[in-house]
Coordinates of C-alpha atoms in Angstrom, one line a residue:
Chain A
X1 CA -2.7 6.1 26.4
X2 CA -0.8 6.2 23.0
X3 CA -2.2 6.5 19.6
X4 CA -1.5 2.9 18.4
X5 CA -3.5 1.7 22.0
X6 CA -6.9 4.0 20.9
X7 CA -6.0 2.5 17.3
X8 CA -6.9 -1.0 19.1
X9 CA -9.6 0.2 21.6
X10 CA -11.3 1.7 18.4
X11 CA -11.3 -1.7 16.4
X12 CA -12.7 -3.5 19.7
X13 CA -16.0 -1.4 18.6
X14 CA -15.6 -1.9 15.1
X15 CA -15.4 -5.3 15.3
X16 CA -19.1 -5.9 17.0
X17 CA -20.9 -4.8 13.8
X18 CA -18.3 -6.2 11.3
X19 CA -19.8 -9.4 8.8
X20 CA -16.9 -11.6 8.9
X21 CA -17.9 -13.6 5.5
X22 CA -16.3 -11.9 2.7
X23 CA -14.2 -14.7 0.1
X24 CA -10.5 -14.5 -0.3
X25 CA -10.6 -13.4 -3.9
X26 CA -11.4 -9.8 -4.7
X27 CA -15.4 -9.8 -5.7
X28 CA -14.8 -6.6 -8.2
X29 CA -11.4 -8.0 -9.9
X30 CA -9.4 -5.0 -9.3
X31 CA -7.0 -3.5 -7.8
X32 CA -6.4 -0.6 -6.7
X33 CA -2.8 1.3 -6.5
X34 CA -2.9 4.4 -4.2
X35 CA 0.0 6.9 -2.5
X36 CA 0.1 6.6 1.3
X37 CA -1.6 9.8 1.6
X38 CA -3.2 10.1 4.8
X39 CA -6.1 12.2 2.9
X40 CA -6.9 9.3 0.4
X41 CA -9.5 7.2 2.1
X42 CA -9.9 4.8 -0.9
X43 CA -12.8 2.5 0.2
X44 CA -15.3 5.9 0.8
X45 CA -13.4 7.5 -2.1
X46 CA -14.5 5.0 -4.6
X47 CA -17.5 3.2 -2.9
X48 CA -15.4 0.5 -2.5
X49 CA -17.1 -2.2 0.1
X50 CA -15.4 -4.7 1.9
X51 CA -14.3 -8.0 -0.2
X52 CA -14.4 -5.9 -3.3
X53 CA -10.7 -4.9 -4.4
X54 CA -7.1 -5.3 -3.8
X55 CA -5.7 -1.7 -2.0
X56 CA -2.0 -1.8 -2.9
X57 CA -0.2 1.7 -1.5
X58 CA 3.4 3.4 -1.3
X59 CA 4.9 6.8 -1.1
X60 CA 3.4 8.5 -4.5
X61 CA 1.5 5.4 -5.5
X62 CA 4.2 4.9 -8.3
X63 CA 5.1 1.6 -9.4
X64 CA 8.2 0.0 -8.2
X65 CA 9.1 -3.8 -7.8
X66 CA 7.5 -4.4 -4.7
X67 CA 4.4 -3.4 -6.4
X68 CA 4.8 -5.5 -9.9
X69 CA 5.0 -8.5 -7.1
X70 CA 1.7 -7.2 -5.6
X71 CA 0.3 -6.8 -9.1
X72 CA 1.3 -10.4 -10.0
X73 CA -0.1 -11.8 -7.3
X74 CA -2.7 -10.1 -7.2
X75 CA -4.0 -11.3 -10.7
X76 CA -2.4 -14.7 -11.2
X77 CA -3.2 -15.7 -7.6
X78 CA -6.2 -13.9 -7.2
X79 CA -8.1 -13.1 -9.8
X80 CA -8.1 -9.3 -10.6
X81 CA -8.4 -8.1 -14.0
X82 CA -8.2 -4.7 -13.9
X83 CA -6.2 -1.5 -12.3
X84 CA -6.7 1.9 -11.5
X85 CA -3.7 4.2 -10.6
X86 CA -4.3 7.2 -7.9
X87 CA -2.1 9.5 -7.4
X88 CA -2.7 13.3 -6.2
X89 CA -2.1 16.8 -5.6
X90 CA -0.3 18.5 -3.2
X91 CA 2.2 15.4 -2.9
X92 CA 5.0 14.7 -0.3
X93 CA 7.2 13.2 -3.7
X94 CA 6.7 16.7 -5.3
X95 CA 8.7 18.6 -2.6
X96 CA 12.3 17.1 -3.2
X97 CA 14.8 16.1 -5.5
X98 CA 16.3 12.5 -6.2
X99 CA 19.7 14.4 -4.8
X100 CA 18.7 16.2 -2.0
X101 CA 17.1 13.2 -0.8
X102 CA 19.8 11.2 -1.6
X103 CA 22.4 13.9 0.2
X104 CA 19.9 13.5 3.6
X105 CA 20.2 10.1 3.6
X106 CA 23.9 9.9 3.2
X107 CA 24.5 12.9 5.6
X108 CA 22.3 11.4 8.3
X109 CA 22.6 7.7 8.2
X110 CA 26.2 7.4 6.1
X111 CA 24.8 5.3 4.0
X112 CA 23.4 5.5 0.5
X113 CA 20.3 3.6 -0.1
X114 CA 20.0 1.0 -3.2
X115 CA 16.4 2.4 -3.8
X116 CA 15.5 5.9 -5.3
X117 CA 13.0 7.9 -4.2
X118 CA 10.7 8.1 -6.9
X119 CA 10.2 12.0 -6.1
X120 CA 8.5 13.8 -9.3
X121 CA 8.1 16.9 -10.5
X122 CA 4.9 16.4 -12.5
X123 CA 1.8 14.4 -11.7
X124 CA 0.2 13.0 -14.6
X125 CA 3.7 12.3 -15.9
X126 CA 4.2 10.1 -13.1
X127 CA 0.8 8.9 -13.7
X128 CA 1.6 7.7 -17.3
X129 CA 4.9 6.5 -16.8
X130 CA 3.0 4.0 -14.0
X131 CA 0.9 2.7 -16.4
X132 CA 4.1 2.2 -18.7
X133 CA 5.6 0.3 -16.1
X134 CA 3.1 -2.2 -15.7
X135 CA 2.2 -2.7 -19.1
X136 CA 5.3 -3.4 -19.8
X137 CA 6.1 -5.6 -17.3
X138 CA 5.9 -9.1 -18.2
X139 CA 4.4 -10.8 -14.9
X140 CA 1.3 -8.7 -14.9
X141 CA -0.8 -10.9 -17.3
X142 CA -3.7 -8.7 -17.7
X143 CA -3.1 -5.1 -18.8
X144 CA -6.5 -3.9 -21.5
X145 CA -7.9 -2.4 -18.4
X146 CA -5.4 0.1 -16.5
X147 CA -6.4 3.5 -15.8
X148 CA -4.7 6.0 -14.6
X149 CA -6.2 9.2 -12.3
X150 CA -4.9 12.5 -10.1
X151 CA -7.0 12.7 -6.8
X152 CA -7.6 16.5 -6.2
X153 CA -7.3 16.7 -2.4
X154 CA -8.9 19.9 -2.1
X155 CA -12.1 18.7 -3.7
X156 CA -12.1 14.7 -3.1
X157 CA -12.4 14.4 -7.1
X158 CA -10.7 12.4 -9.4
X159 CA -9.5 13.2 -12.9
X160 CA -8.2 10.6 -15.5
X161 CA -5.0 11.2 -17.2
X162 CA -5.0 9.7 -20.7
X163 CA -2.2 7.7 -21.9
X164 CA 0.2 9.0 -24.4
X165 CA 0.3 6.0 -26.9
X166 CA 2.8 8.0 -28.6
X167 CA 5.2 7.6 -25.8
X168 CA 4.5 3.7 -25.2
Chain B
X1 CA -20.6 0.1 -17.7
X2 CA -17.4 -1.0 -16.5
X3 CA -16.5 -1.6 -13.0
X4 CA -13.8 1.5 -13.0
X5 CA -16.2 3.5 -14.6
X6 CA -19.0 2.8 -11.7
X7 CA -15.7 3.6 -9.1
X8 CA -15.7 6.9 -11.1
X9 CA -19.2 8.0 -11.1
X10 CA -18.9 7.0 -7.3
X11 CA -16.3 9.4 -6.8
X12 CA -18.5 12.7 -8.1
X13 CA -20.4 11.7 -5.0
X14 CA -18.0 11.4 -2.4
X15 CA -16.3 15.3 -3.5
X16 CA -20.0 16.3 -2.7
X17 CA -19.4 16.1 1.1
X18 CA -15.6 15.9 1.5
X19 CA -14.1 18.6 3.3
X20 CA -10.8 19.5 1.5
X21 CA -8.8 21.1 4.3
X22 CA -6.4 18.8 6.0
X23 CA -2.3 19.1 6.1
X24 CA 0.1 17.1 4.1
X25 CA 1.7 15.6 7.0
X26 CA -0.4 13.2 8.9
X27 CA -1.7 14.5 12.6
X28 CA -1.6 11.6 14.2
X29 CA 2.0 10.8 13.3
X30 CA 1.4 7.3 12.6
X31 CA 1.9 5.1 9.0
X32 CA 0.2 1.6 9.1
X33 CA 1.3 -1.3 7.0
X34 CA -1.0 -3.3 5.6
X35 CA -2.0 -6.5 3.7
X36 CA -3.7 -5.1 0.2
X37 CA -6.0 -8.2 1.2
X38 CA -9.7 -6.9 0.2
X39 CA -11.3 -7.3 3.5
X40 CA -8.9 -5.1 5.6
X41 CA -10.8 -0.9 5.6
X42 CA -8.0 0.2 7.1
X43 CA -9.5 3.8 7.9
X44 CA -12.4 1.8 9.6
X45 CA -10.5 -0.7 11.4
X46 CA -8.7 1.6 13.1
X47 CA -10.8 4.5 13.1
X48 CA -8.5 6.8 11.5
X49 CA -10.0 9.9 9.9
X50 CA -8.5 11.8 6.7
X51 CA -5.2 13.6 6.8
X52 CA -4.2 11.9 10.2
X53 CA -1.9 8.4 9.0
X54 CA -0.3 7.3 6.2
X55 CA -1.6 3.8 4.9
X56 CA 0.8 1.8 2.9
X57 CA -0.1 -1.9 1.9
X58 CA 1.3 -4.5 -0.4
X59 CA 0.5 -8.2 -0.9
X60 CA 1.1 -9.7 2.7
X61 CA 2.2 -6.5 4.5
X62 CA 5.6 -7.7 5.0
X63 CA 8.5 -5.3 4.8
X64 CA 10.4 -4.9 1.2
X65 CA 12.7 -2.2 0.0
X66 CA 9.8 0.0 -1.2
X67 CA 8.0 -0.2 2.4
X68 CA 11.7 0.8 3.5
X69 CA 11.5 3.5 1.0
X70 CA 7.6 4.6 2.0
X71 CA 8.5 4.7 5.8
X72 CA 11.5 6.7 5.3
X73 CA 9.7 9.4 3.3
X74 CA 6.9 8.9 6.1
X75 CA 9.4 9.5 8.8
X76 CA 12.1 11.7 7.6
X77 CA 10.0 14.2 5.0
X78 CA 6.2 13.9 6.7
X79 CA 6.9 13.7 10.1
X80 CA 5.1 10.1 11.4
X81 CA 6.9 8.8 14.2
X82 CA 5.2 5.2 15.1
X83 CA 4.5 1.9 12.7
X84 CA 1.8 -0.6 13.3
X85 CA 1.8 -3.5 10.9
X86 CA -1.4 -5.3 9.9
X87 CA -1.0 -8.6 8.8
X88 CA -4.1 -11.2 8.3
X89 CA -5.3 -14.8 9.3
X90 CA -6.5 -16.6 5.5
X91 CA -3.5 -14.2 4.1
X92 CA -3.2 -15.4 -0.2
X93 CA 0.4 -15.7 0.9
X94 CA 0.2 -18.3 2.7
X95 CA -1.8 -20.4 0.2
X96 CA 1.8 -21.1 -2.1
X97 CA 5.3 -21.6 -1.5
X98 CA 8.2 -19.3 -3.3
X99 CA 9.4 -22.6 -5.4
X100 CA 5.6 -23.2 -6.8
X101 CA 5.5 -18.8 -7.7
X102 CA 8.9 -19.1 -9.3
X103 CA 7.5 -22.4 -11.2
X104 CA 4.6 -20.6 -12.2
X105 CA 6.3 -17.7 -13.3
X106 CA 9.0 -19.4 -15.3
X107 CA 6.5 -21.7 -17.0
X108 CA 3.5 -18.8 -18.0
X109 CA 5.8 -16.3 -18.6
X110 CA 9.2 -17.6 -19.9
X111 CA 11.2 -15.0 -17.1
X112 CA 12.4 -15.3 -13.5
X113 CA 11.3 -12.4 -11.4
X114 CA 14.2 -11.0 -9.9
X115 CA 11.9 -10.2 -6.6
X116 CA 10.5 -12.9 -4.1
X117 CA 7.1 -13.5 -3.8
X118 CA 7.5 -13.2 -0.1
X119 CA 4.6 -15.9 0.8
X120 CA 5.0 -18.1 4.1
X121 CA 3.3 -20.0 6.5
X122 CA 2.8 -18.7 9.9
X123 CA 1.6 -15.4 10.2
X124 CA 2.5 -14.6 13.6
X125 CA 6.7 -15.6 12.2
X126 CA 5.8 -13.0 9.3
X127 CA 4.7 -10.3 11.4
X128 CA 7.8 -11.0 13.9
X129 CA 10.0 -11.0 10.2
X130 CA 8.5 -7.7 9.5
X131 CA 9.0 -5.6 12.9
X132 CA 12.8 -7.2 12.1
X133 CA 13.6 -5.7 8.7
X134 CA 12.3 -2.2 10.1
X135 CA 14.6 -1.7 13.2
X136 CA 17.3 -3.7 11.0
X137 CA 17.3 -0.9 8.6
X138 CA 19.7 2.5 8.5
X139 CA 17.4 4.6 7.3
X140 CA 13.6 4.4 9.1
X141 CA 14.8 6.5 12.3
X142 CA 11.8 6.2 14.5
X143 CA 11.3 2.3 15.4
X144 CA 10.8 2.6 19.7
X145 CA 7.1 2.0 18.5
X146 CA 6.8 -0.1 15.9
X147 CA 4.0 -3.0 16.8
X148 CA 2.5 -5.4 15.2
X149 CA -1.2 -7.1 15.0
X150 CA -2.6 -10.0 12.8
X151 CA -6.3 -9.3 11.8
X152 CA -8.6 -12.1 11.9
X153 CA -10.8 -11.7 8.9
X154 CA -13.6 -13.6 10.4
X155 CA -14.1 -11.6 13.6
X156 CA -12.6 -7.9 12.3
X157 CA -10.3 -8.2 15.6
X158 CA -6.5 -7.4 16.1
X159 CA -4.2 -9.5 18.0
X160 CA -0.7 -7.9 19.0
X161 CA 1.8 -10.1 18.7
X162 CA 4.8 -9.9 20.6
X163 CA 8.2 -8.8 19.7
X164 CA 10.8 -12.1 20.5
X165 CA 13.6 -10.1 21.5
X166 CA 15.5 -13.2 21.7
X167 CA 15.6 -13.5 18.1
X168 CA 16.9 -10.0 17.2

C-alpha cells in the first residue's frame, strides 16, 4: 500500500467523528502564514480549532506574490483582520545560496527559473522583511495587526521578532 | 487580550509536551497542497505526524509559481518524492469571478494586481488544472505520484479525482 493510499484510509476514520458545520469565513479573523515545515503542526501549535483561521504556507513561510493574493483574498473576501508570520529554526532556506540553487536548476533541468528561491541567511531578518512586504503592499487592506515570530523546533516555542521601524 | 496574543499564550502550552527531535527532511517523503480554507487540519485529515510531510497551502490550493518554487525545494533539497493536492467543495474561490476581483481591486485600491486571483467554478476542473501545471513544469522532478482529492467540508471525506489523460 503506498503512503498517499494510508493518507486516505486514515481520513475514512477521521471523517466519523468530524462536525461538518463550520462557516466559510474564518471565526478568529486571521491568518496565519507558516513555512512548509513538516515539524510545524500549526492548528496544535497555536490551539487553533477548526473554522478558526486562514493557514497560508510555502518554502520558509516568506512572502512572495502568490501569498499577497492569498493575503487579499483572504481579508477582502473573507474577512481576516489580522496576521501572524512563522517562520523557524533549523530551516531548509538556510542551507543554500540564491546561486547554487540557481546553478542546480540550470545544470539539471537547462532551464533558469523566473522565481528565486527566497533562501536566507538570517531568520528574524527574513521575519521582518515579511512583514515589510505586506505592509507595504497595497492589496492587503488591513495591516495594524501583523506579527512576526521564529518557531524554535527543538522546543515547540515561539518567539516574536519586533519590527525595526527604523528600517520601514 | 488580543486574539494573537491568546495564539501566543497557547503556544507555552503546547512546547510543554512537544518532543523536539525529528529531521529536517520529511519521513514520509510526501508535500501536500492545500486550500488555506479554515476547515481543512491537514495533520488531522491525513493523519500525518510531525517531521513526516511538508504542508504547503494557499487560497484554493491551485498550483502558482511559488507552489512551483515550494515543491522544487520539497523535492530537489528535502527529499519528498509524491504530491497530493487538497482542494475543497464551498472553496471562497469559487464564490467570484477574475473580472469582479480585478474590479474590486481597481476600484478600492486604485492598482491592478499583476497576479490572478485564480478563482473558478468547478472544483474537480481546478484540481485536474493543478495536477497539469505540476508535470507541465521543468523543474518539480518527481510527478509519477502526484494525486489529487477534493475535501467535502460537510462530511471531512476525500474524493480522488481522476487524472484526464486525454487532456494533457
Amino acid at each position: 500500500m503506498s503512503i498517499i493510499d494510508r493518507l486516505v484510509e486514515h481520513n475514512v476514520e477521521y471523517a466519523k467523528t468530524y462536525r461538518g458545520d463550520y462557516p466559510l469565513r474564518p471565526s478568529k479573523q486571521v491568518a496565519v502564514v507558516a513555512c512548509m515545515d513538516s515539524r510545524l503542526d500549526v492548528f496544535a501549535m497555536l490551539g487553533l480549532g477548526l473554522g478558526e483561521a486562514h493557514i497560508i504556507r510555502n518554502a520558509g513561510g516568506v512572502i512572495t506574490d502568490d501569498m499577497i493574493r492569498s493575503l487579499t483574498i483572504s481579508q477582502r473576501m473573507l474577512g481576516t483582520r489580522e496576521i501572524v508570520l512563522l517562520h523557524h529554526t533549523n530551516c531548509g532556506l538556510n542551507t543554500f545560496t540564491e546561486d547554487e540553487f540557481d546553478d542546480l536548476l540550470l545544470r539539471e533541468t537547462g532551464a533558469r527559473a523566473h522565481w528565486k528561491a527566497e533562501s536566507f541567511r538570517d531568520v528574524d531578518q527574513s521575519v521582518r522583511e515579511s512583514i515589510r512586504r505586506i505592509t507595504q503592499s497595497p492589496f492587503v487592506p488591513f495591516t495594524d495587526n501583523v506579527r512576526g515570530f521564529v518557531v524554535d523546533v527543538e522546543t515547540g516555542l515561539l518567539r516574536e521578532v519586533m519590527r525595526d521601524d527604523a528600517e520601514e
